[in-house]
XYZ file of C-alpha atoms in Angstrom:
586
model
C 47.231 14.123 -7.792
C 46.937 16.757 -10.508
C 44.762 19.813 -10.220
C 42.478 20.708 -13.090
C 41.957 24.433 -13.369
C 39.399 24.350 -16.190
C 35.870 25.464 -15.475
C 33.403 22.559 -15.436
C 31.225 22.031 -18.466
C 27.567 21.097 -18.563
C 26.794 17.520 -17.715
C 23.942 15.517 -16.345
C 24.392 17.452 -13.111
C 21.633 19.843 -12.208
C 23.866 22.896 -12.362
C 23.519 26.335 -13.958
C 24.170 26.533 -17.693
C 26.276 29.654 -17.230
C 29.164 29.282 -14.890
C 30.700 32.126 -12.938
C 33.326 33.954 -15.000
C 35.956 33.704 -12.270
C 37.988 30.513 -12.573
C 39.523 29.219 -9.369
C 43.004 29.816 -10.726
C 44.697 31.414 -13.691
C 48.122 32.009 -15.229
C 50.657 29.316 -16.068
C 50.169 25.634 -15.445
C 50.941 24.604 -11.884
C 49.846 20.977 -11.879
C 51.905 18.938 -9.452
C 53.708 15.995 -10.926
C 54.198 12.529 -9.577
C 57.600 12.273 -11.208
C 60.731 11.616 -9.204
C 61.041 14.559 -6.826
C 64.752 13.944 -6.339
C 65.403 16.271 -9.284
C 66.229 19.868 -8.383
C 63.545 22.438 -8.957
C 63.786 24.400 -12.195
C 66.257 27.239 -12.110
C 64.176 29.757 -14.063
C 62.733 32.710 -12.229
C 59.073 32.109 -12.976
C 56.774 32.422 -10.083
C 59.038 34.659 -7.986
C 56.454 36.725 -6.135
C 53.831 36.790 -8.913
C 55.633 39.547 -10.829
C 56.593 41.590 -7.761
C 59.890 43.443 -7.636
C 62.528 42.498 -5.087
C 61.608 45.547 -3.009
C 57.918 44.616 -3.080
C 58.712 41.040 -2.064
C 60.859 42.318 0.810
C 58.111 44.628 2.080
C 55.448 41.925 1.708
C 57.477 39.364 3.656
C 58.360 42.021 6.242
C 54.646 42.731 6.693
C 53.865 39.059 7.198
C 56.898 38.627 9.460
C 55.832 41.415 11.818
C 52.293 40.019 11.886
C 53.553 36.510 12.641
C 55.860 37.810 15.373
C 53.122 39.474 17.429
C 50.825 36.448 17.192
C 53.566 33.910 17.960
C 55.173 35.732 20.887
C 51.840 35.768 22.735
C 51.999 31.983 22.982
C 55.030 32.143 25.277
C 55.387 35.677 26.670
C 52.831 34.892 29.346
C 54.659 31.768 30.565
C 57.035 33.833 32.734
C 54.656 36.737 33.390
C 51.744 34.573 34.572
C 52.964 34.241 38.198
C 53.082 38.047 38.531
C 49.646 38.391 36.957
C 48.308 35.643 39.210
C 49.701 37.401 42.272
C 48.251 40.778 41.208
C 44.736 39.354 40.925
C 44.988 36.662 43.644
C 44.241 33.990 41.060
C 43.371 30.418 41.947
C 45.223 27.506 40.333
C 42.431 27.190 37.730
C 42.496 30.914 36.989
C 46.283 30.760 36.676
C 45.901 28.068 34.010
C 43.379 30.189 32.135
C 45.809 33.092 31.786
C 47.688 30.987 29.223
C 44.876 28.840 27.856
C 42.627 31.840 27.134
C 44.877 32.689 24.177
C 45.544 29.200 22.851
C 41.945 27.958 22.891
C 40.343 30.668 20.692
C 43.439 30.720 18.462
C 42.735 27.076 17.635
C 38.956 27.429 17.373
C 39.021 30.509 15.131
C 41.671 29.374 12.649
C 39.407 27.398 10.237
C 36.736 30.140 9.909
C 39.374 32.809 9.221
C 40.589 30.832 6.200
C 37.137 30.510 4.662
C 36.258 34.158 5.322
C 39.407 35.138 3.423
C 38.330 32.910 0.512
C 35.153 34.977 0.236
C 36.330 38.518 1.020
C 40.035 38.315 0.133
C 43.252 37.855 2.105
C 44.216 41.497 2.650
C 41.062 42.861 4.343
C 40.648 39.754 6.495
C 44.293 39.719 7.597
C 43.905 43.379 8.548
C 40.722 42.511 10.452
C 42.583 39.776 12.348
C 45.311 42.285 13.281
C 42.674 44.765 14.494
C 41.002 42.076 16.612
C 44.391 41.186 18.095
C 45.099 44.888 18.795
C 41.764 45.314 20.596
C 42.422 42.223 22.722
C 45.864 43.556 23.644
C 44.380 46.895 24.705
C 41.788 45.188 26.899
C 44.501 43.054 28.519
C 46.685 46.093 29.190
C 43.802 47.982 30.825
C 42.418 44.986 32.752
C 41.151 45.877 36.221
C 40.308 42.293 37.170
C 41.143 38.788 36.042
C 37.897 38.327 34.096
C 38.706 41.395 31.993
C 42.243 40.164 31.383
C 41.055 36.718 30.306
C 38.493 38.346 27.990
C 41.315 40.334 26.416
C 43.360 37.166 25.970
C 40.403 35.444 24.287
C 40.046 38.317 21.813
C 43.807 38.328 21.275
C 43.766 34.603 20.535
C 40.898 34.979 18.086
C 42.922 37.500 16.110
C 46.204 35.645 16.559
C 44.814 32.446 15.062
C 43.780 34.367 11.962
C 47.128 36.150 11.667
C 49.198 32.948 11.715
C 47.004 30.998 9.315
C 46.503 33.844 6.835
C 50.189 34.795 6.770
C 51.004 31.261 5.626
C 48.132 31.370 3.125
C 49.385 34.592 1.538
C 52.817 33.013 0.988
C 51.056 30.125 -0.745
C 49.037 32.523 -2.897
C 51.872 34.794 -3.979
C 54.802 32.440 -4.554
C 55.258 29.331 -6.671
C 55.512 25.893 -5.020
C 59.306 25.798 -5.409
C 59.955 29.305 -4.059
C 57.492 29.337 -1.145
C 59.872 27.434 1.075
C 62.346 30.341 1.289
C 59.674 32.590 2.709
C 58.218 29.944 4.993
C 61.769 29.583 6.275
C 61.799 33.289 7.103
C 58.478 32.984 8.923
C 59.960 30.005 10.767
C 62.844 32.212 11.923
C 60.364 34.816 13.128
C 58.351 32.147 14.939
C 61.442 30.719 16.607
C 62.669 34.128 17.739
C 59.210 35.020 19.030
C 58.951 31.810 21.032
C 62.469 32.265 22.389
C 62.122 35.951 23.219
C 58.629 35.579 24.690
C 59.690 34.137 28.067
C 62.595 36.605 28.320
C 60.450 39.630 27.508
C 57.645 38.448 29.785
C 60.055 37.844 32.637
C 61.818 41.186 32.112
C 58.567 43.127 32.116
C 57.371 41.294 35.236
C 60.614 41.837 37.164
C 61.680 45.318 36.075
C 58.619 47.185 34.747
C 55.082 45.813 34.948
C 53.369 42.744 33.549
C 50.919 45.034 31.686
C 53.712 45.795 29.243
C 53.247 42.257 27.904
C 50.105 43.755 26.360
C 51.113 47.394 25.839
C 54.067 46.339 23.691
C 51.680 44.792 21.146
C 49.873 48.042 20.367
C 52.601 49.837 18.388
C 53.902 46.617 16.811
C 50.426 45.444 15.742
C 49.683 48.954 14.491
C 52.868 48.857 12.404
C 51.921 45.409 11.082
C 48.504 46.715 10.028
C 50.042 49.706 8.234
C 52.542 47.496 6.401
C 49.845 45.024 5.349
C 47.627 47.873 4.108
C 50.324 49.457 1.955
C 52.529 46.557 0.898
C 50.344 43.440 0.616
C 49.604 43.402 -3.112
C 47.095 40.596 -3.668
C 43.782 40.370 -5.460
C 40.832 41.533 -3.362
C 37.376 40.639 -4.733
C 34.562 43.161 -4.453
C 32.287 40.779 -2.588
C 29.163 42.509 -1.213
C 29.250 42.215 2.575
C 25.715 40.838 2.968
C 26.114 38.371 0.101
C 29.451 37.214 1.475
C 28.115 36.758 4.996
C 25.146 34.771 3.689
C 27.526 32.489 1.779
C 29.542 31.680 4.904
C 29.310 28.192 6.351
C 27.835 29.356 9.656
C 26.711 25.898 10.746
C 30.214 24.563 10.231
C 31.769 27.580 11.933
C 29.554 27.216 15.001
C 30.208 23.469 15.104
C 34.020 23.681 14.909
C 34.234 26.546 17.407
C 31.804 24.827 19.784
C 33.539 21.462 19.500
C 36.979 22.958 20.103
C 35.847 25.030 23.078
C 34.001 22.146 24.755
C 36.812 19.661 24.220
C 39.583 21.964 25.450
C 37.478 23.241 28.348
C 36.983 19.666 29.486
C 40.710 19.020 29.326
C 41.458 22.299 31.085
C 39.033 21.646 33.948
C 40.066 18.018 34.468
C 42.191 17.482 37.531
C 42.181 21.194 38.435
C 38.657 22.555 38.862
C 36.982 19.137 38.912
C 38.118 15.504 39.129
C 38.591 13.757 35.796
C 35.672 11.494 36.722
C 33.248 14.395 37.272
C 30.181 14.650 34.978
C 31.157 18.170 33.884
C 34.569 17.106 32.592
C 33.283 13.912 30.971
C 30.353 15.686 29.300
C 32.493 18.505 27.925
C 35.021 16.104 26.417
C 32.410 13.680 25.039
C 30.146 16.427 23.667
C 33.192 18.072 22.100
C 34.146 14.864 20.288
C 30.539 14.292 19.163
C 30.319 17.855 17.879
C 33.484 17.318 15.846
C 31.626 14.400 14.236
C 28.644 16.646 13.527
C 31.043 19.185 12.036
C 32.369 16.552 9.631
C 28.817 15.709 8.516
C 28.019 19.390 7.969
C 31.163 19.899 5.904
C 30.549 16.815 3.776
C 26.769 16.890 3.328
C 25.332 20.312 4.144
C 27.720 23.226 3.577
C 27.773 24.818 0.121
C 31.185 26.377 0.745
C 32.583 24.332 3.641
C 35.057 25.788 6.118
C 37.086 22.571 5.891
C 36.455 20.671 2.623
C 36.565 16.962 3.385
C 38.403 16.363 0.102
C 41.510 17.530 1.966
C 41.349 14.256 3.908
C 41.013 11.964 0.882
C 44.782 11.869 0.482
C 46.735 9.663 2.889
C 49.637 12.080 2.496
C 47.488 14.998 3.653
C 46.195 13.111 6.688
C 49.750 12.153 7.637
C 50.844 15.775 7.273
C 48.049 16.998 9.543
C 49.108 14.367 12.071
C 52.723 15.537 11.925
C 51.618 19.153 12.427
C 49.674 18.038 15.503
C 52.598 16.100 17.005
C 55.060 18.884 16.232
C 52.803 21.510 17.827
C 52.487 19.431 20.980
C 56.235 18.844 21.256
C 57.456 22.342 20.440
C 55.217 24.039 23.020
C 56.519 21.606 25.648
C 60.023 23.017 25.242
C 58.795 26.551 25.873
C 56.534 25.642 28.807
C 58.203 22.759 30.614
C 61.879 23.624 30.203
C 61.193 26.896 32.100
C 59.451 24.783 34.744
C 62.649 22.726 35.050
C 64.786 25.857 35.234
C 62.614 27.499 37.902
C 61.707 24.557 40.139
C 64.800 22.363 39.821
C 67.542 24.918 39.152
C 65.976 27.835 41.029
C 66.157 30.273 38.104
C 64.250 33.542 38.077
C 61.537 34.017 35.408
C 63.772 36.156 33.206
C 66.743 33.783 33.487
C 64.546 30.799 32.677
C 63.788 32.612 29.425
C 67.480 33.278 28.778
C 68.255 29.604 29.347
C 65.876 28.779 26.456
C 67.972 30.648 23.897
C 69.879 27.555 22.644
C 66.710 25.862 21.399
C 65.200 29.114 20.096
C 68.294 30.171 18.151
C 68.898 26.689 16.743
C 65.251 26.432 15.716
C 65.523 29.710 13.805
C 68.768 28.759 12.059
C 67.560 25.321 10.965
C 64.270 26.801 9.757
C 66.208 29.142 7.468
C 68.478 26.360 6.205
C 65.460 24.152 5.544
C 63.771 26.848 3.479
C 66.904 27.329 1.376
C 67.333 23.566 0.925
C 63.758 22.997 -0.243
C 63.891 26.002 -2.563
C 67.128 24.743 -4.138
C 66.289 21.040 -4.453
C 62.495 20.909 -4.508
C 62.629 18.121 -1.896
C 60.607 18.590 1.271
C 60.553 15.063 2.692
C 64.220 14.779 3.805
C 63.947 17.805 6.153
C 60.890 16.227 7.750
C 62.695 12.910 8.282
C 65.845 14.548 9.648
C 63.928 16.998 11.810
C 61.771 14.340 13.434
C 64.776 12.077 14.036
C 66.532 14.902 15.904
C 63.290 15.674 17.734
C 63.188 12.112 19.062
C 66.859 12.238 20.019
C 66.652 15.638 21.697
C 63.616 14.890 23.822
C 64.936 11.470 24.666
C 68.085 13.174 25.943
C 65.975 15.554 28.046
C 65.165 12.568 30.246
C 68.837 12.674 31.264
C 68.662 16.232 32.616
C 69.990 16.221 36.163
C 68.642 17.764 39.394
C 71.524 20.230 39.201
C 72.905 22.640 36.591
C 74.814 20.486 34.105
C 75.163 23.225 31.488
C 76.886 21.144 28.844
C 73.917 18.768 28.805
C 71.336 21.550 28.996
C 72.813 23.436 26.034
C 73.663 20.440 23.829
C 70.291 18.771 24.389
C 68.488 22.008 23.488
C 70.556 22.421 20.325
C 69.655 18.891 19.234
C 65.965 19.565 19.890
C 66.178 22.865 18.018
C 67.642 21.067 15.001
C 64.539 18.877 15.129
C 61.969 21.611 15.664
C 63.081 24.027 12.928
C 62.606 21.948 9.751
C 59.173 20.695 10.785
C 57.725 24.181 11.132
C 57.339 24.821 7.406
C 58.125 21.570 5.542
C 54.675 20.047 6.306
C 52.997 23.159 4.879
C 55.018 22.739 1.677
C 53.963 19.083 1.609
C 50.270 19.839 2.053
C 50.290 22.570 -0.601
C 51.983 20.252 -3.108
C 48.857 18.072 -3.127
C 46.284 20.844 -2.762
C 44.660 22.734 -5.613
C 45.010 26.529 -5.392
C 41.369 27.080 -4.413
C 41.895 25.008 -1.245
C 45.140 26.623 -0.074
C 43.467 28.723 2.640
C 41.534 25.735 3.990
C 44.642 23.535 3.904
C 46.754 26.123 5.731
C 43.975 26.684 8.265
C 43.732 22.940 8.912
C 47.500 22.642 9.467
C 47.454 25.531 11.926
C 44.281 24.225 13.575
C 46.014 20.882 14.178
C 49.084 22.673 15.534
C 47.085 25.104 17.704
C 44.804 22.510 19.251
C 47.888 20.375 19.909
C 49.592 23.193 21.827
C 46.556 23.637 24.059
C 46.195 19.887 24.623
C 49.928 19.438 25.162
C 50.021 21.843 28.095
C 47.131 19.962 29.695
C 48.549 16.482 29.048
C 51.997 17.548 30.200
C 50.498 18.971 33.381
C 48.567 15.764 34.058
C 51.678 13.618 33.595
C 53.695 15.951 35.807
C 51.118 15.955 38.610
C 50.593 12.196 38.467
C 54.345 11.537 38.629
C 54.642 13.826 41.657
C 51.642 12.187 43.329
C 53.318 8.795 42.862
C 56.278 10.078 44.905
C 54.222 11.976 47.482
C 55.415 9.750 50.321
C 58.936 11.152 49.856
C 57.594 14.690 50.257
C 55.540 13.887 53.359
C 58.596 12.210 54.904
C 60.635 15.438 55.011
C 58.082 18.269 54.866
C 55.294 19.607 57.068
C 51.924 18.319 55.911
C 50.725 21.667 54.520
C 53.823 22.151 52.357
C 53.849 18.515 51.256
C 50.221 18.853 50.174
C 50.949 21.964 48.093
C 54.052 20.552 46.429
C 52.540 17.120 45.787
C 49.841 18.896 43.750
C 52.535 20.498 41.581
C 51.237 23.997 42.287
C 52.721 26.027 39.445
C 52.021 29.419 41.019
C 54.085 28.781 44.142
C 56.325 25.719 43.736
C 59.536 27.498 42.753
C 59.467 29.971 45.636
C 58.584 27.276 48.179
C 61.233 24.808 47.022
C 64.085 27.253 47.279
C 63.059 28.463 50.729
C 63.502 24.953 52.172
C 66.463 23.563 54.075
C 69.178 21.884 51.957
C 68.011 18.367 52.891
C 64.356 19.129 52.152
C 65.266 20.921 48.936
C 67.284 17.951 47.655
C 64.327 15.601 48.143
C 61.783 17.917 46.504
C 64.059 18.753 43.579
C 64.653 15.036 43.014
C 60.898 14.392 42.982
C 60.228 17.233 40.542
C 63.084 16.233 38.243
C 61.790 12.653 38.118
C 58.294 13.948 37.332
C 59.637 16.000 34.432
C 61.423 12.934 33.056
C 58.002 11.339 32.627
C 56.935 14.279 30.482
C 59.970 14.011 28.231
C 59.269 10.309 27.691
C 55.762 11.239 26.519
C 57.029 13.886 24.089
C 59.714 11.525 22.783
C 57.019 8.957 22.006
C 54.896 11.619 20.299
C 57.877 12.568 18.123
C 58.205 8.898 17.217
C 54.571 8.800 16.094
C 55.269 11.785 13.841
C 58.267 10.013 12.290
C 56.120 6.956 11.529
C 53.516 9.198 9.879
C 56.172 10.894 7.762
C 56.738 7.775 5.645
C 53.193 8.238 4.299
C 53.927 11.662 2.798
C 54.018 11.609 -1.008
C 56.835 13.224 -2.953
C 56.033 15.742 -5.659
C 57.974 18.006 -7.987
C 57.739 21.597 -6.762
C 57.296 23.675 -9.896
C 58.577 27.242 -10.178
C 55.627 28.110 -12.387
C 52.977 30.031 -10.532
C 49.218 29.862 -10.790
C 47.305 32.793 -9.346
C 44.659 31.708 -6.870
C 41.466 33.698 -7.298
C 39.263 34.450 -4.317
C 35.684 35.639 -3.963
C 32.260 34.075 -4.388
C 32.671 33.499 -8.124
C 35.850 31.533 -7.542
C 34.209 29.587 -4.711
C 31.293 28.667 -6.964
C 33.615 27.627 -9.798
C 35.534 25.387 -7.409
C 32.316 23.864 -6.078
C 31.042 23.074 -9.572
C 34.394 21.598 -10.512
C 34.146 19.181 -7.584
C 30.566 18.278 -8.512
C 31.720 17.578 -12.052
C 34.506 15.311 -10.806
C 32.105 13.431 -8.539
C 29.675 12.944 -11.424
C 32.426 11.674 -13.723
C 33.586 9.283 -11.025
C 30.047 7.928 -10.578
C 29.619 7.525 -14.339
C 32.937 5.689 -14.539
C 31.903 3.310 -11.768
C 28.535 2.686 -13.452
C 30.221 1.918 -16.758
C 32.574 -0.515 -15.048
């Protein structure tokens, strides 16, 4: 699928005779080829950082790395700090769930709009705005005097965090050529892996030795540093789009629809089985209305929006759709390691919050190493499909092996199984982004990146819910074993899988009672790992649909701003008209 960077000419379309002067892309030819992608990428240096020096490239990637770190660590830092926060505010089980979900939900909902806003106003100012929003949310969380204030801070944090992650990936796509992007995505993958691995440790350490508020205070200087680095070292084109004109050009209907659909759908999943029964009208209505609103969003993007948040042309390629599906499955599986392995460590093995984070280091370190190796491999060979195949195969193997984790500390299994899973997780962090960009014209890079991260973010939120449902249902199926050895009040609490209290209760029981409860919980967790193994298998099946392309080292500069958006729109209209004329002639 080649991209045509020429500005559309006049045709029978009812379009202006004078086109905007800003073409959607300039510089050397960057059309993707459908030739055999088994050939190594060219060895010339074209496209290395769009003319930036090595020092400038280092500072740019450092800026994006710091930004990615603060947004990624917030996905897991709360997993070990949440019990302390819950205790401080006397949170209910539903409120406990919201401490984590309040970040993930807005991060998913806000990701698509951030991409389109950056298309209109430029990457640099919008990335800085996302960092500022994240900083404000962190400050509110640190100063929270009640749970509502803390959750509000987490929502604001998530809104900024979603923008940071998506825009950091977009900037890499803007600045570097297709063949050299992978090195820098590999670096961001390392940062992501370290953030996810350190999050539970840092959260647990703050909770045990300092104060849980430091989970938020720590973000202020780091986010401030990220903002300073982005301001001084992110050298990308910034259009002088008038604020009012830019805001009027935004796809507000689409933005409202995608945010509303995401919030309703995830709220329904979050409430189900916790605040209300799954059969309750509130849960059913939220889920159904969310799905319907996603349908409305698709209609708006295809028929109404002048500059859509998510251009539907991204979904015309089977390869793109498969890649989005892989991003979804990968997001669901990776978050399970960082949420449900700590649950195993704390409830089955009796680990403290901080030690449950330490026990995650094998998967976190392996993830980071394989992400780096994958970036180097793709940059050297120009082949992005083999890492996806290998990664997903190891993901299936690793999570299948998790089902063999024992109700006691078998450290050889725990470490080896995590290493295998880490080998699977690392390559699939950035390879799908390379795949999607290889079939996406430069003007759609922000929307493509936003869609990948939207799929991954919504998967993480859904995965925690689905994993919790499976866990609770598997415990409920064994409830008779709990009632046989425990007092009714304790059996009732533990049969509900109460995440705020289970670990402490289990390890205060007598040896006989503890053995029964640990066996029940370990069996319940095995059901989760079966689910995530199957999901990894779905991703592997989807991977065979990904097209192979030559990753050129030649770089085409992606222009942003309203003129570029209009040029891209007219180009698509021209293509549609030519297609209709061709069909009529046939």
